[in-house]
Coordinates of C-alpha atoms in Angstrom, one line a residue:
M144 CA 17.3 4.8 -11.0
Y145 CA 18.6 6.6 -7.9
F146 CA 16.6 6.0 -4.8
L147 CA 15.6 9.7 -4.2
D148 CA 14.5 9.9 -7.9
L149 CA 12.3 6.8 -7.2
V150 CA 10.9 8.4 -4.1
K151 CA 10.1 11.5 -6.0
K152 CA 8.4 9.5 -8.7
R153 CA 6.2 7.4 -6.3
Q154 CA 3.0 9.3 -5.8
S155 CA -0.7 8.7 -5.2
D156 CA -2.0 8.2 -8.7
R157 CA -5.7 8.8 -9.2
K158 CA -6.0 8.3 -12.9
Y159 CA -5.1 5.2 -14.8
K160 CA -4.8 4.1 -18.4
N161 CA -7.0 1.3 -19.7
T162 CA -4.1 -1.0 -20.0
P163 CA -3.8 -4.4 -18.2
V164 CA -0.8 -4.9 -15.9
D165 CA 1.4 -8.0 -16.6
R166 CA 1.4 -10.5 -13.8
E167 CA 5.2 -10.5 -13.8
K168 CA 5.2 -6.9 -12.8
I169 CA 2.7 -7.5 -10.1
I170 CA 4.8 -10.5 -8.8
K171 CA 7.8 -8.1 -8.6
C172 CA 5.8 -5.7 -6.5
L173 CA 4.7 -8.6 -4.3
E174 CA 8.3 -9.8 -3.9
A175 CA 9.3 -6.3 -2.8
A176 CA 6.6 -6.4 -0.2
R177 CA 7.5 -9.9 0.9
L178 CA 11.1 -8.8 1.5
A179 CA 10.1 -5.9 3.8
P180 CA 11.4 -6.0 7.4
S181 CA 9.0 -6.6 10.2
A182 CA 9.1 -6.8 14.0
C183 CA 10.5 -10.1 15.0
N184 CA 10.2 -11.2 11.4
S185 CA 6.5 -11.6 12.0
Q186 CA 5.4 -10.6 8.4
P187 CA 1.8 -10.0 9.5
W188 CA 0.3 -9.4 6.0
K189 CA -1.3 -11.1 3.1
F190 CA -1.7 -9.3 -0.2
V191 CA -4.8 -10.3 -2.2
V192 CA -4.5 -9.3 -5.8
V193 CA -7.7 -8.6 -7.7
D194 CA -7.5 -8.4 -11.5
D195 CA -10.5 -10.5 -12.4
P196 CA -12.7 -8.3 -14.7
Q197 CA -15.8 -9.7 -13.0
L198 CA -14.7 -8.9 -9.5
L199 CA -12.9 -5.6 -10.2
P200 CA -16.1 -3.5 -10.5
E201 CA -17.4 -4.7 -7.1
M202 CA -14.0 -4.0 -5.5
A203 CA -14.0 -0.6 -7.1
S204 CA -17.4 0.0 -5.7
A205 CA -16.2 -1.0 -2.2
A206 CA -13.2 1.4 -2.7
A207 CA -15.4 4.3 -3.9
G208 CA -17.8 4.2 -0.9
M209 CA -19.2 7.4 0.5
G210 CA -18.0 9.5 -2.5
M211 CA -14.3 8.8 -1.9
N212 CA -11.9 7.2 -4.3
K213 CA -14.1 7.4 -7.4
F214 CA -11.0 6.9 -9.6
A215 CA -10.8 3.2 -8.4
V216 CA -13.1 2.2 -11.2
Q217 CA -10.3 3.0 -13.7
S218 CA -7.8 0.8 -11.9
P219 CA -7.0 -2.5 -13.6
V220 CA -5.7 -4.0 -10.3
I221 CA -6.8 -3.5 -6.7
V222 CA -4.8 -5.2 -4.0
A223 CA -6.4 -5.8 -0.6
V224 CA -3.9 -5.9 2.3
V225 CA -5.0 -8.3 5.0
L226 CA -3.7 -8.0 8.5
E227 CA -2.5 -11.4 9.7
K228 CA -1.6 -12.4 13.2
M229 CA 1.9 -11.4 14.5
N230 CA 4.1 -14.2 15.8
F231 CA 4.3 -14.7 19.5
T232 CA 7.4 -12.5 20.1
A233 CA 6.0 -9.6 18.1
R234 CA 2.6 -9.8 19.9
I235 CA 4.3 -9.7 23.3
G236 CA 6.5 -6.8 22.3
S237 CA 3.5 -5.0 20.9
V238 CA 1.7 -5.3 24.2
I239 CA 4.7 -4.5 26.4
K240 CA 5.6 -1.4 24.4
D241 CA 2.0 -0.4 23.6
K242 CA 2.8 -0.1 19.9
E243 CA 0.9 -1.6 17.0
Y244 CA 3.9 -3.3 15.3
S245 CA 1.7 -5.1 12.8
L246 CA 0.4 -1.9 11.4
L247 CA 3.9 -0.4 11.2
D248 CA 5.0 -3.6 9.5
V249 CA 2.2 -3.5 7.0
G250 CA 3.0 0.2 6.2
I251 CA 6.6 -0.8 5.4
A252 CA 5.5 -3.7 3.2
V253 CA 3.0 -1.5 1.3
E254 CA 5.5 1.2 0.6
N255 CA 8.0 -1.4 -0.7
F256 CA 5.2 -2.6 -3.0
C257 CA 4.5 0.9 -4.2
L258 CA 8.1 1.9 -4.7
Q259 CA 8.7 -1.3 -6.8
A260 CA 5.6 -0.4 -8.8
A261 CA 6.9 3.1 -9.5
E262 CA 10.3 1.7 -10.6
L263 CA 8.4 -0.5 -13.1
G264 CA 6.5 2.5 -14.5
L265 CA 3.3 1.7 -12.6
G266 CA 1.2 4.0 -10.5
T267 CA -0.4 3.2 -7.1
C268 CA -2.6 4.8 -4.5
I269 CA -2.9 3.6 -1.0
L270 CA -6.5 3.7 0.2
G271 CA -7.6 3.6 3.8
W272 CA -11.2 4.9 3.2
F273 CA -13.3 2.1 1.8
D274 CA -16.1 -0.3 2.7
E275 CA -14.1 -3.0 4.6
K276 CA -17.1 -5.2 5.2
K277 CA -17.8 -5.4 1.5
V278 CA -14.2 -6.1 0.6
K279 CA -14.0 -8.9 3.2
K280 CA -17.2 -10.4 1.9
L281 CA -16.1 -10.2 -1.7
L282 CA -12.8 -11.8 -1.0
G283 CA -13.9 -14.4 1.6
I284 CA -11.6 -12.9 4.3
G285 CA -13.7 -13.6 7.4
S286 CA -12.9 -11.9 10.6
K287 CA -9.4 -10.5 9.8
R288 CA -8.9 -6.8 9.2
V289 CA -8.2 -5.2 5.8
P290 CA -6.4 -1.9 6.8
L291 CA -5.5 -0.8 3.3
L292 CA -6.3 -1.3 -0.4
I293 CA -3.8 -0.4 -3.2
T294 CA -4.9 0.6 -6.7
L295 CA -2.4 -0.4 -9.3
G296 CA -2.1 0.5 -13.0
Y297 CA -0.3 2.6 -15.6
P298 CA -0.7 6.2 -14.5
D299 CA -2.5 8.6 -16.9
G300 CA -0.8 11.8 -15.8
E301 CA 2.4 13.5 -15.0
T302 CA 4.5 13.0 -11.9
R303 CA 3.7 16.0 -9.7
N304 CA 6.1 18.1 -7.7
K305 CA 5.8 17.1 -4.1
I306 CA 4.8 19.9 -1.6
R307 CA 6.3 18.9 1.7
K308 CA 7.3 20.6 4.9
D309 CA 10.8 22.1 5.0
I310 CA 13.5 19.7 6.2
N311 CA 14.2 21.9 9.2
T312 CA 10.5 21.8 10.2
M313 CA 10.2 18.1 10.0
S314 CA 13.4 17.2 11.7
S315 CA 15.8 18.3 14.4
W316 CA 19.2 17.2 15.8
N317 CA 19.8 15.8 19.2
K318 CA 16.6 17.2 20.8
Y319 CA 13.0 17.8 19.9
E320 CA 12.5 21.4 18.7

């Protein structure tokens, strides 16, 4: 598959088939995330895969808090992305440059995960609105942050046409316009 075709295929899927996802496919997604670049090779992430039928309903409940993400109950896999400490060099650079490198790094790793999933015929949705305290308690995470969840499964719907800003609106050459 050509890269731009893959980018067009990757979308936020909010409806999933009732089909389990093979662990080999999940491992390929994890490998794609593992290989993501990060500031000073810090790799400040840990992906916690939840596919246990006993735990999934509770994770889906945490994902669907306050009326959002109700579709999470259909997802056969939910992945919690845990923010780990950056290495010393990345921490120093983050302070000096006043940039949250760890969050940028997590975003890159998560998108690698999602692009690999799309290439394998799986759908994903990245969630930032969920009950983080409940997720942390369910997974025994402690004091670390969980900035994102990812739902993962076989999409039950068509790939939608993406409506995006015109290329000349979202970019310029040689100066900000």
